[in-house]
């Protein structure tokens, strides 16, 4: 990837003298950003662009360029790649549109392009993107003039959309955050976001990475990169709506919309998920500060009201505002007129215009090891005090940097001062203190992410060969497994189920119930009866064999009246099991992230609570316990109100088994065990129902 | 209030020639904002301020002013009010600090001030505030220069904090939203936020009201005003943290933090709650548009990526993006080169620079009755097309206004263009399209608020006199009522309870259980045993009188080992009741909003689910049903998965009874019925426990 970002010479293919020609913009950007290397405009009609000669073809160039940017019509791109191959060029950026995004013909063109890349061993960014920027060397390849020119900074961007990328660049310029590198990946025909991310993680100029993606090709690789990262990665995953069409049909699916998979994956890999550009821009300010080590903040405010607002925000975000140290209390009391300033946190300095006091207090905060970050509400500033206030602000920033203490500044009610910070100091600031606290919240998440333990291996599960034997006849038939097979798979895997009898007559039901020697329950089983309870297809707590017989006849009526004509059905007889707390265990295979495991409140609570946590497989006992602990019902499992704790260990063991099944059998799309009853510690669990779906 | 906002002459007390004098800023503001009436600076040292004579005293003025603004030291304020009284001045704004916010002495000063107000029949805004602004007539009384000068617009502000107010004014100026009136209420010694609100609701210049409050004196009056309002009121209620100290002690309290009361009150009264200045500023843009009539949006975007972002935001906010009408599809197809533009919604116009197409499409959207609002992503704009693009934008705004259709504009990636909209067109715009959708969400809430039905009266409850007879001996003793009295109150009120026996020996327990003729449960009752289950003080399902005897002995052990030495205790024997779904019914009296009623998931689920909804009393059967329907467990109550619906009517009746109790007995601070078992429709409910707290 380095060769894409640090070329010594660039050819731009698709340039003409026509003032509407977009290729000219690329040349213009290179000149405007002072790219120091050679620039070779190329276009069949020749001529001049900004005093540079336009060569008719790549083959006419005086030397072979390190990088070729292409904005020629899609249909000629394969030929241009051939020319590149002849010249020995290995790095090409194709910005032209007109490929697979336009349909079948474009798709065929992409295949030709891929063939050429293989033939000539060329790596390509694009097509259908905005190209690459590296501000370190003035490389600027977008085919439109940038709406703002950011200063050189530590933020690098990978954007799937050029328009969104351009908007972010404008705001990086405006906010004073600055930028380092930018790539618009477009159709990702060769180079993907993961390839670029992998480079940026080791790029010394990049301190923080923002990804705007509308789809994720290889979620697992992204997660690996996230876990390796020693710098913050912020992911804005757009296009949640289209994917939510996947919701449908079964419980697990309806809870596990793919967007929640992305959230779970980010969580597990230390990638910070953001949901808007503003959230990213604010978070970047906090994340580019020295690392936040804890959650103890001090607030220094010139406005009492804004101090209240900060305290509210801290309350909501779970930050601490510890009392001031004795040293600082004394400092303030010795310096304030007649004790007007109350030495508390937030510290409202109100009308006190003693700027050396601000400096001394801030320096003391910086030295105090009990304080993790400083929030400073700067302003409002009168004209008379402007110069002194600005000098103070500059000094505070220097002091904080020297002590490696995060200092987040909000400029209150004074837009001119804001511009001073952003443009003269290159110091991004917040408009409202609540923004600073929410940004710091993400910085805290990042600190916590850094502590993620390494992934432990999943244990070997000895029951898998036996499961294979049960499953193998059914793996080629997409759709739900027959219930009895699903039950057998789960039982063979090692998850406890009640005994069951499959019956097809009232007499069989009666004798099965008699064999159980306990109250029975009956379930109607048929391919179309996905939600048995909704149909009235489940009868619980039938006290006698006679009741089971009558129950069968009832279910027969249900089958006749509610099932499609001619559909085959049968009835399962199981013991009725009392007590136990209902949970759901599930698994699902995601298109981008692969198998993931779900756990949550079960039975009637599934849809009411929407209390389902999710982790990507594989799980071991530790990560399974963590998954369980993420749910609200965990509180109940731990034993509430004098109730004994429930068998969380057994649940974790079941989740590990499910995980192993999903890792082992790629044909399984979905598993749904609902409800699973959990009993007090040591007494295990029992799954009352099982659904397994084989993928297409 | 009108006399505060439209004075013909203003005296400013506390002005001197000293350049640091803050009173001079008031005079300067009046001059700068071109207040057309007479301005009389007043200060004991006389001299001149900005070419105006400083009169030594109010009594020296040539005429009596309509309004007096005071920024003199707190201790002389009573005398100044006496002078005002002599002159017949009826309206005074006191900006000086140094009153109750500084403690006891300031509090006494406030009492003197109040006496003078009564004596002279003066109405006062303040003290300890930033005064009043009315841009309609250039009245500008803050003692500091404003950080920005907003244009005259429709937004009026009531702010408790001057600093926060100043910051908001700066942003109203910057955003192009403009401002109408501003009041900083300060310590609210006489005029409260409700007085001002009441005026602003009838003020033709005010189209939208923003309240920033750190406390609410009279929540009920605020709600009444909210219900009367024909314009949006946005409340930013700060200071949630301090109040959350109230959480403590009992279940109901721990769920019903006062901040949730504010939320419930806003919801019931049509006041829109915002949690940040940004949220307010964005919402104001949407709310100052023509009214949003439904949730069907169209999106017109120049960037495909930003169109994805809008669609995501619509998905999250629950807006519709209906397909385009046939007319519009044809219009687009007839005008686009080779079908490059896909006629869908969002409509990505991409590289098409045909601005008359934008205009024609927008006009068609405006005419389409199936479309409720238009989202327009403007930009990025190249230099060459700037003039034409701006003319188009101006035209689109005019067309939309003419059709009374909301048009929300996001300026993409071009800060210069943003300034054009804000300052040249006076048209506030968004920076990111997600902001526009979230703002529109609040506009939709406002539309829905407008449909709130009028409050129906609460029914008469005939059991209240009997309740009085039970309660009256206990009303003077703050704290929890003895459990048996609480049970009797609830039963007398008309809420069903199981039979209970109060026993003090194992033999009594045995015979009580025998009398029940059913499995029993035993509860340890003692003043310190608030959470009986946590102590192990509840024994359920004791099958025989003998088991009840043993149970008593167990509870005796618990009492001896877990209760404070010497504390009196007893045991209740009740029948053990099986089945039923557990909910919680509660009530609480809030300092600002008075009695409110709670309903939610009960038993072990209370703390896990935090699924408690809340309404201010009084309730009638309709509003009680609405309260129940706001919870997640409502789904279960309706009957899920083939289960019968539960007795919601009976629950509603219980809530109405609780509401009547709270309205009738102001001494009751809190009621907590948990759990209440709900049975299938027609079979009613039964409360298994009751706690009532008498207030101090």
Short mmCIF file of N, CA, C and O in Angstrom, two decimals, chain A residues 101 147 161 163-164 167 170-171 174 212 214 238-241 244 251 275 277-278 281 303 305-306 308-309 312 315-316 342 412-413 415 418 431-433 435 531 533-534 581 604-605 607-609 632-633 635-636 640-642, chain B residues 101 145 147 161 163-164 167 170-171 174 212 214 238-241 244 251 275 277-278 281 303 305-306 308-309 312 315-316 342 412-413 415 418 431-433 435 531 533-534 581 604-605 607-609 632-633 635-636 640-642:
data_model
loop_
_atom_site.label_atom_id
_atom_site.label_comp_id
_atom_site.label_asym_id
_atom_site.label_seq_id
_atom_site.Cartn_x
_atom_site.Cartn_y
_atom_site.Cartn_z
N UNK A 101 -21.78 -0.97 -10.67
CA UNK A 101 -22.89 -0.20 -10.10
C UNK A 101 -23.94 0.11 -11.16
O UNK A 101 -25.07 0.48 -10.83
N UNK A 147 -13.74 21.09 -0.98
CA UNK A 147 -14.47 22.23 -0.44
C UNK A 147 -13.72 22.92 0.71
O UNK A 147 -14.07 24.01 1.09
N UNK A 161 -18.02 6.33 0.03
CA UNK A 161 -18.68 7.33 -0.80
C UNK A 161 -17.81 8.56 -0.91
O UNK A 161 -17.33 9.11 0.10
N UNK A 163 -18.83 11.52 -1.91
CA UNK A 163 -19.56 12.69 -1.41
C UNK A 163 -19.46 12.80 0.10
O UNK A 163 -19.18 13.88 0.64
N UNK A 164 -19.64 11.68 0.77
CA UNK A 164 -19.52 11.69 2.23
C UNK A 164 -18.08 12.04 2.62
O UNK A 164 -17.84 12.83 3.52
N UNK A 167 -17.43 15.73 2.33
CA UNK A 167 -18.06 16.46 3.42
C UNK A 167 -17.22 16.34 4.70
O UNK A 167 -17.01 17.32 5.42
N UNK A 170 -14.16 18.52 4.44
CA UNK A 170 -14.50 19.93 4.68
C UNK A 170 -14.56 20.22 6.17
O UNK A 170 -14.07 21.24 6.64
N UNK A 171 -15.15 19.30 6.91
CA UNK A 171 -15.28 19.53 8.35
C UNK A 171 -13.97 19.34 9.10
O UNK A 171 -13.73 19.96 10.13
N UNK A 174 -12.48 22.68 8.61
CA UNK A 174 -13.19 23.70 9.38
C UNK A 174 -12.91 23.60 10.88
O UNK A 174 -12.73 24.60 11.56
N UNK A 212 -15.90 5.17 6.76
CA UNK A 212 -17.31 5.26 6.38
C UNK A 212 -17.57 4.17 5.36
O UNK A 212 -17.03 4.22 4.24
N UNK A 214 -20.46 1.45 3.43
CA UNK A 214 -21.85 1.07 3.16
C UNK A 214 -22.01 -0.44 3.08
O UNK A 214 -23.12 -0.95 3.12
N UNK A 238 -22.88 2.68 7.40
CA UNK A 238 -24.17 3.15 6.91
C UNK A 238 -24.89 2.01 6.19
O UNK A 238 -24.38 0.90 6.11
N UNK A 239 -26.06 2.33 5.68
CA UNK A 239 -26.86 1.33 4.95
C UNK A 239 -27.44 0.28 5.87
O UNK A 239 -27.40 -0.90 5.58
N UNK A 240 -27.97 0.70 6.98
CA UNK A 240 -28.61 -0.25 7.88
C UNK A 240 -29.99 -0.62 7.37
O UNK A 240 -30.51 -1.69 7.63
N UNK A 241 -30.60 0.30 6.61
CA UNK A 241 -31.99 0.09 6.20
C UNK A 241 -32.13 -1.08 5.26
O UNK A 241 -32.94 -1.97 5.48
N UNK A 244 -31.92 -4.29 6.80
CA UNK A 244 -32.92 -4.69 7.78
C UNK A 244 -34.05 -5.48 7.12
O UNK A 244 -34.93 -6.01 7.79
N UNK A 251 -37.66 -15.81 15.08
CA UNK A 251 -37.28 -15.01 16.24
C UNK A 251 -35.89 -14.49 16.19
O UNK A 251 -35.62 -13.32 16.33
N UNK A 275 -22.27 6.84 14.84
CA UNK A 275 -23.48 6.81 14.05
C UNK A 275 -23.70 8.10 13.28
O UNK A 275 -24.70 8.24 12.58
N UNK A 277 -21.50 11.82 11.52
CA UNK A 277 -20.25 12.52 11.31
C UNK A 277 -19.91 13.39 12.51
O UNK A 277 -18.77 13.51 12.92
N UNK A 278 -20.93 14.02 13.10
CA UNK A 278 -20.70 14.86 14.25
C UNK A 278 -20.12 14.06 15.39
O UNK A 278 -19.19 14.50 16.07
N UNK A 281 -16.54 13.53 14.57
CA UNK A 281 -15.70 14.73 14.67
C UNK A 281 -15.44 15.07 16.14
O UNK A 281 -14.32 15.43 16.51
N UNK A 303 -18.90 30.03 33.24
CA UNK A 303 -20.34 30.23 33.35
C UNK A 303 -20.90 29.19 34.30
O UNK A 303 -20.65 27.99 34.14
N UNK A 305 -24.02 28.35 34.63
CA UNK A 305 -25.01 27.54 33.91
C UNK A 305 -24.34 26.44 33.11
O UNK A 305 -24.77 25.29 33.12
N UNK A 306 -23.25 26.79 32.43
CA UNK A 306 -22.56 25.76 31.64
C UNK A 306 -21.93 24.73 32.56
O UNK A 306 -21.77 23.57 32.16
N UNK A 308 -23.41 23.60 35.23
CA UNK A 308 -24.54 22.69 35.50
C UNK A 308 -24.71 21.73 34.33
O UNK A 308 -24.89 20.52 34.52
N UNK A 309 -24.63 22.28 33.14
CA UNK A 309 -24.79 21.45 31.94
C UNK A 309 -23.70 20.36 31.90
O UNK A 309 -23.98 19.20 31.58
N UNK A 312 -24.54 17.64 34.47
CA UNK A 312 -25.59 16.77 33.94
C UNK A 312 -25.00 15.74 32.98
O UNK A 312 -25.31 14.55 33.04
N UNK A 315 -23.06 13.13 34.73
CA UNK A 315 -24.00 12.23 35.41
C UNK A 315 -24.52 11.19 34.42
O UNK A 315 -24.52 9.99 34.69
N UNK A 316 -24.95 11.68 33.26
CA UNK A 316 -25.51 10.76 32.27
C UNK A 316 -24.46 9.78 31.74
O UNK A 316 -24.76 8.64 31.45
N UNK A 342 -16.36 29.25 45.19
CA UNK A 342 -16.47 28.06 46.04
C UNK A 342 -15.57 26.98 45.47
O UNK A 342 -15.71 26.60 44.30
N UNK A 412 -17.49 29.12 24.81
CA UNK A 412 -18.86 29.50 25.14
C UNK A 412 -19.23 30.82 24.45
O UNK A 412 -18.60 31.84 24.66
N UNK A 413 -20.26 30.75 23.66
CA UNK A 413 -20.92 31.95 23.17
C UNK A 413 -20.04 32.95 22.44
O UNK A 413 -20.31 34.14 22.49
N UNK A 415 -18.12 33.13 18.76
CA UNK A 415 -17.73 32.42 17.54
C UNK A 415 -16.39 32.89 17.05
O UNK A 415 -15.62 32.13 16.47
N UNK A 418 -13.83 30.96 18.80
CA UNK A 418 -13.76 29.60 18.29
C UNK A 418 -12.84 29.51 17.07
O UNK A 418 -12.01 28.62 16.93
N UNK A 431 -18.52 23.25 20.82
CA UNK A 431 -19.45 24.37 20.89
C UNK A 431 -20.24 24.36 22.19
O UNK A 431 -20.65 25.40 22.68
N UNK A 432 -20.48 23.17 22.71
CA UNK A 432 -21.27 23.02 23.94
C UNK A 432 -20.57 21.97 24.80
O UNK A 432 -20.08 20.96 24.28
N UNK A 433 -20.55 22.18 26.11
CA UNK A 433 -19.77 21.25 26.95
C UNK A 433 -20.30 19.82 26.95
O UNK A 433 -19.53 18.89 27.16
N UNK A 435 -21.11 18.16 24.44
CA UNK A 435 -20.40 17.48 23.35
C UNK A 435 -19.05 16.95 23.83
O UNK A 435 -18.63 15.86 23.44
N UNK A 531 -44.54 -21.05 14.50
CA UNK A 531 -44.85 -20.53 15.82
C UNK A 531 -46.01 -21.32 16.39
O UNK A 531 -47.16 -20.92 16.30
N UNK A 533 -47.09 -21.93 19.37
CA UNK A 533 -47.98 -21.39 20.41
C UNK A 533 -49.03 -20.47 19.80
O UNK A 533 -50.19 -20.47 20.23
N UNK A 534 -48.64 -19.69 18.82
CA UNK A 534 -49.60 -18.76 18.22
C UNK A 534 -50.79 -19.50 17.62
O UNK A 534 -51.90 -19.00 17.58
N UNK A 581 -36.16 -20.88 34.99
CA UNK A 581 -36.29 -19.54 34.45
C UNK A 581 -36.05 -19.61 32.94
O UNK A 581 -35.10 -20.26 32.49
N UNK A 604 -42.11 -15.72 26.71
CA UNK A 604 -42.91 -14.56 26.32
C UNK A 604 -42.10 -13.27 26.38
O UNK A 604 -42.51 -12.26 25.84
N UNK A 605 -40.95 -13.29 27.04
CA UNK A 605 -40.19 -12.06 27.22
C UNK A 605 -39.34 -11.70 26.01
O UNK A 605 -38.83 -10.59 25.91
N UNK A 607 -39.83 -10.98 22.79
CA UNK A 607 -40.15 -9.79 22.00
C UNK A 607 -40.41 -8.58 22.86
O UNK A 607 -40.26 -7.44 22.43
N UNK A 608 -40.85 -8.82 24.11
CA UNK A 608 -41.17 -7.70 24.98
C UNK A 608 -39.89 -7.01 25.43
O UNK A 608 -39.76 -5.79 25.39
N UNK A 609 -38.94 -7.81 25.84
CA UNK A 609 -37.72 -7.26 26.43
C UNK A 609 -36.70 -6.84 25.40
O UNK A 609 -35.94 -5.91 25.60
N UNK A 632 -29.80 -8.04 30.46
CA UNK A 632 -30.47 -7.57 31.67
C UNK A 632 -30.85 -8.72 32.59
O UNK A 632 -30.81 -8.59 33.80
N UNK A 633 -31.24 -9.86 32.00
CA UNK A 633 -31.68 -10.97 32.85
C UNK A 633 -30.53 -11.57 33.64
O UNK A 633 -30.76 -12.38 34.53
N UNK A 635 -28.98 -10.23 35.91
CA UNK A 635 -29.29 -9.89 37.31
C UNK A 635 -30.14 -10.98 37.95
O UNK A 635 -29.96 -11.32 39.11
N UNK A 636 -31.12 -11.47 37.19
CA UNK A 636 -32.00 -12.50 37.73
C UNK A 636 -31.24 -13.81 37.87
O UNK A 636 -31.39 -14.52 38.85
N UNK A 640 -31.86 -13.05 42.70
CA UNK A 640 -32.34 -11.78 43.26
C UNK A 640 -33.24 -12.05 44.43
O UNK A 640 -33.92 -13.08 44.50
N UNK A 641 -33.29 -11.10 45.34
CA UNK A 641 -34.31 -11.14 46.38
C UNK A 641 -34.39 -12.47 47.10
O UNK A 641 -35.44 -13.12 47.13
N UNK A 642 -33.26 -12.91 47.61
CA UNK A 642 -33.29 -14.14 48.39
C UNK A 642 -33.48 -15.40 47.55
O UNK A 642 -33.57 -16.49 48.09
N UNK B 101 -28.71 33.44 46.46
CA UNK B 101 -27.70 32.50 45.98
C UNK B 101 -26.43 32.57 46.82
O UNK B 101 -25.59 31.69 46.76
N UNK B 145 -21.74 42.73 26.59
CA UNK B 145 -22.04 42.86 25.17
C UNK B 145 -22.32 41.46 24.63
O UNK B 145 -21.69 40.49 25.03
N UNK B 147 -22.33 38.24 22.38
CA UNK B 147 -21.30 37.67 21.52
C UNK B 147 -21.73 37.59 20.06
O UNK B 147 -20.90 37.40 19.18
N UNK B 161 -30.07 30.72 33.37
CA UNK B 161 -28.66 31.10 33.46
C UNK B 161 -28.32 32.10 32.37
O UNK B 161 -28.61 31.88 31.19
N UNK B 163 -25.28 32.88 31.36
CA UNK B 163 -24.21 32.35 30.52
C UNK B 163 -24.76 31.43 29.44
O UNK B 163 -24.39 31.52 28.27
N UNK B 164 -25.65 30.54 29.84
CA UNK B 164 -26.26 29.63 28.87
C UNK B 164 -27.08 30.44 27.86
O UNK B 164 -27.03 30.21 26.65
N UNK B 167 -24.87 32.07 25.30
CA UNK B 167 -24.37 31.08 24.34
C UNK B 167 -25.46 30.76 23.31
O UNK B 167 -25.19 30.67 22.11
N UNK B 170 -25.82 33.60 20.86
CA UNK B 170 -24.73 33.59 19.88
C UNK B 170 -25.04 32.60 18.76
O UNK B 170 -24.81 32.88 17.58
N UNK B 171 -25.58 31.44 19.11
CA UNK B 171 -25.87 30.43 18.09
C UNK B 171 -27.11 30.77 17.28
O UNK B 171 -27.19 30.41 16.10
N UNK B 174 -25.57 33.03 14.76
CA UNK B 174 -24.71 32.30 13.83
C UNK B 174 -25.51 31.43 12.86
O UNK B 174 -25.20 31.35 11.68
N UNK B 212 -34.67 27.30 29.12
CA UNK B 212 -33.58 26.61 29.80
C UNK B 212 -33.77 26.83 31.29
O UNK B 212 -33.67 27.96 31.78
N UNK B 214 -33.09 25.44 35.43
CA UNK B 214 -32.38 24.56 36.36
C UNK B 214 -33.28 24.12 37.49
O UNK B 214 -32.96 23.19 38.22
N UNK B 238 -32.20 21.40 32.95
CA UNK B 238 -30.89 20.98 33.41
C UNK B 238 -30.95 20.68 34.90
O UNK B 238 -32.00 20.79 35.52
N UNK B 239 -29.78 20.30 35.46
CA UNK B 239 -29.69 20.01 36.89
C UNK B 239 -30.39 18.69 37.22
O UNK B 239 -31.12 18.61 38.20
N UNK B 240 -30.16 17.69 36.43
CA UNK B 240 -30.74 16.39 36.73
C UNK B 240 -29.94 15.69 37.82
O UNK B 240 -30.44 14.88 38.57
N UNK B 241 -28.63 16.02 37.87
CA UNK B 241 -27.75 15.30 38.79
C UNK B 241 -28.10 15.54 40.24
O UNK B 241 -28.26 14.60 41.01
N UNK B 244 -31.00 13.77 41.46
CA UNK B 244 -30.99 12.31 41.48
C UNK B 244 -30.58 11.80 42.86
O UNK B 244 -30.65 10.61 43.13
N UNK B 251 -38.22 1.23 46.16
CA UNK B 251 -38.33 0.90 44.73
C UNK B 251 -38.85 2.03 43.91
O UNK B 251 -38.28 2.44 42.92
N UNK B 275 -32.49 17.88 25.16
CA UNK B 275 -31.45 17.59 26.14
C UNK B 275 -30.14 18.30 25.85
O UNK B 275 -29.17 18.13 26.56
N UNK B 277 -28.35 21.98 23.61
CA UNK B 277 -28.58 23.18 22.80
C UNK B 277 -28.64 22.83 21.33
O UNK B 277 -29.43 23.37 20.57
N UNK B 278 -27.76 21.90 20.92
CA UNK B 278 -27.77 21.50 19.53
C UNK B 278 -29.11 20.90 19.13
O UNK B 278 -29.64 21.20 18.06
N UNK B 281 -31.44 23.76 18.71
CA UNK B 281 -31.18 24.59 17.52
C UNK B 281 -31.65 23.86 16.26
O UNK B 281 -32.26 24.46 15.37
N UNK B 303 -25.54 13.87 -3.53
CA UNK B 303 -24.53 12.86 -3.21
C UNK B 303 -25.23 11.56 -2.88
O UNK B 303 -26.14 11.52 -2.06
N UNK B 305 -23.94 8.98 -1.38
CA UNK B 305 -23.60 8.57 -0.02
C UNK B 305 -24.48 9.27 1.00
O UNK B 305 -25.00 8.65 1.93
N UNK B 306 -24.68 10.58 0.80
CA UNK B 306 -25.53 11.31 1.74
C UNK B 306 -26.98 10.84 1.64
O UNK B 306 -27.72 10.92 2.62
N UNK B 308 -27.79 7.70 1.25
CA UNK B 308 -27.80 6.51 2.11
C UNK B 308 -27.92 6.93 3.57
O UNK B 308 -28.69 6.36 4.34
N UNK B 309 -27.15 7.96 3.92
CA UNK B 309 -27.18 8.43 5.31
C UNK B 309 -28.59 8.91 5.69
O UNK B 309 -29.08 8.62 6.77
N UNK B 312 -30.85 5.89 6.20
CA UNK B 312 -30.59 5.29 7.52
C UNK B 312 -31.32 6.07 8.61
O UNK B 312 -31.96 5.49 9.49
N UNK B 315 -34.96 5.49 8.56
CA UNK B 315 -35.24 4.16 9.09
C UNK B 315 -35.25 4.19 10.62
O UNK B 315 -36.16 3.68 11.26
N UNK B 316 -34.23 4.82 11.20
CA UNK B 316 -34.14 4.86 12.66
C UNK B 316 -35.27 5.67 13.27
O UNK B 316 -35.75 5.35 14.34
N UNK B 342 -32.04 7.26 -11.52
CA UNK B 342 -33.09 6.30 -11.20
C UNK B 342 -34.19 7.01 -10.42
O UNK B 342 -33.92 7.61 -9.38
N UNK B 412 -23.95 20.32 1.95
CA UNK B 412 -22.94 19.26 1.98
C UNK B 412 -21.56 19.83 1.66
O UNK B 412 -21.35 20.41 0.59
N UNK B 413 -20.66 19.66 2.57
CA UNK B 413 -19.24 19.88 2.30
C UNK B 413 -18.85 21.23 1.76
O UNK B 413 -17.89 21.31 1.00
N UNK B 415 -18.60 25.08 3.26
CA UNK B 415 -18.89 25.98 4.37
C UNK B 415 -19.24 27.37 3.89
O UNK B 415 -20.04 28.08 4.49
N UNK B 418 -22.81 27.41 3.15
CA UNK B 418 -23.60 27.43 4.37
C UNK B 418 -23.78 28.87 4.86
O UNK B 418 -24.87 29.28 5.25
N UNK B 431 -25.85 20.76 8.86
CA UNK B 431 -24.52 20.38 8.37
C UNK B 431 -24.50 18.95 7.86
O UNK B 431 -23.70 18.61 6.99
N UNK B 432 -25.35 18.10 8.43
CA UNK B 432 -25.40 16.70 8.04
C UNK B 432 -26.87 16.30 7.93
O UNK B 432 -27.67 16.72 8.77
N UNK B 433 -27.23 15.48 6.96
CA UNK B 433 -28.66 15.20 6.76
C UNK B 433 -29.30 14.46 7.94
O UNK B 433 -30.50 14.61 8.17
N UNK B 435 -29.00 15.18 10.96
CA UNK B 435 -29.50 16.22 11.86
C UNK B 435 -30.89 16.67 11.43
O UNK B 435 -31.76 16.91 12.26
N UNK B 531 -37.12 -4.42 52.66
CA UNK B 531 -37.06 -5.40 51.57
C UNK B 531 -37.06 -6.78 52.18
O UNK B 531 -36.02 -7.39 52.41
N UNK B 533 -37.88 -9.73 51.15
CA UNK B 533 -37.34 -10.90 50.44
C UNK B 533 -35.83 -10.96 50.58
O UNK B 533 -35.26 -12.04 50.74
N UNK B 534 -35.18 -9.81 50.53
CA UNK B 534 -33.73 -9.80 50.61
C UNK B 534 -33.24 -10.38 51.93
O UNK B 534 -32.18 -11.00 52.00
N UNK B 581 -49.88 -12.70 36.58
CA UNK B 581 -48.68 -12.06 36.04
C UNK B 581 -48.34 -10.89 36.96
O UNK B 581 -49.22 -10.11 37.33
N UNK B 604 -39.54 -9.69 40.41
CA UNK B 604 -38.11 -9.66 40.13
C UNK B 604 -37.77 -8.80 38.93
O UNK B 604 -36.63 -8.44 38.72
N UNK B 605 -38.76 -8.47 38.12
CA UNK B 605 -38.48 -7.76 36.88
C UNK B 605 -38.32 -6.26 37.08
O UNK B 605 -37.85 -5.55 36.19
N UNK B 607 -36.34 -4.19 38.77
CA UNK B 607 -35.05 -3.54 38.56
C UNK B 607 -34.37 -3.99 37.28
O UNK B 607 -33.54 -3.30 36.73
N UNK B 608 -34.72 -5.20 36.83
CA UNK B 608 -34.08 -5.74 35.64
C UNK B 608 -34.60 -5.00 34.40
O UNK B 608 -33.84 -4.56 33.55
N UNK B 609 -35.91 -4.85 34.35
CA UNK B 609 -36.52 -4.29 33.15
C UNK B 609 -36.50 -2.77 33.14
O UNK B 609 -36.43 -2.15 32.09
N UNK B 632 -43.56 -1.89 28.28
CA UNK B 632 -43.25 -3.04 27.43
C UNK B 632 -44.14 -4.23 27.77
O UNK B 632 -44.52 -5.00 26.91
N UNK B 633 -44.45 -4.39 29.07
CA UNK B 633 -45.23 -5.57 29.46
C UNK B 633 -46.66 -5.50 28.95
O UNK B 633 -47.39 -6.49 29.02
N UNK B 635 -47.57 -5.64 26.06
CA UNK B 635 -47.67 -6.72 25.06
C UNK B 635 -48.09 -8.03 25.71
O UNK B 635 -48.87 -8.79 25.15
N UNK B 636 -47.52 -8.31 26.87
CA UNK B 636 -47.86 -9.55 27.57
C UNK B 636 -49.28 -9.48 28.11
O UNK B 636 -50.03 -10.44 28.04
N UNK B 640 -50.14 -13.00 24.76
CA UNK B 640 -49.19 -13.38 23.72
C UNK B 640 -49.22 -14.87 23.50
O UNK B 640 -49.49 -15.64 24.42
N UNK B 641 -48.88 -15.29 22.31
CA UNK B 641 -48.62 -16.69 22.04
C UNK B 641 -49.74 -17.61 22.53
O UNK B 641 -49.52 -18.52 23.32
N UNK B 642 -50.94 -17.28 22.13
CA UNK B 642 -52.04 -18.16 22.48
C UNK B 642 -52.49 -18.05 23.92
O UNK B 642 -53.37 -18.78 24.35
#
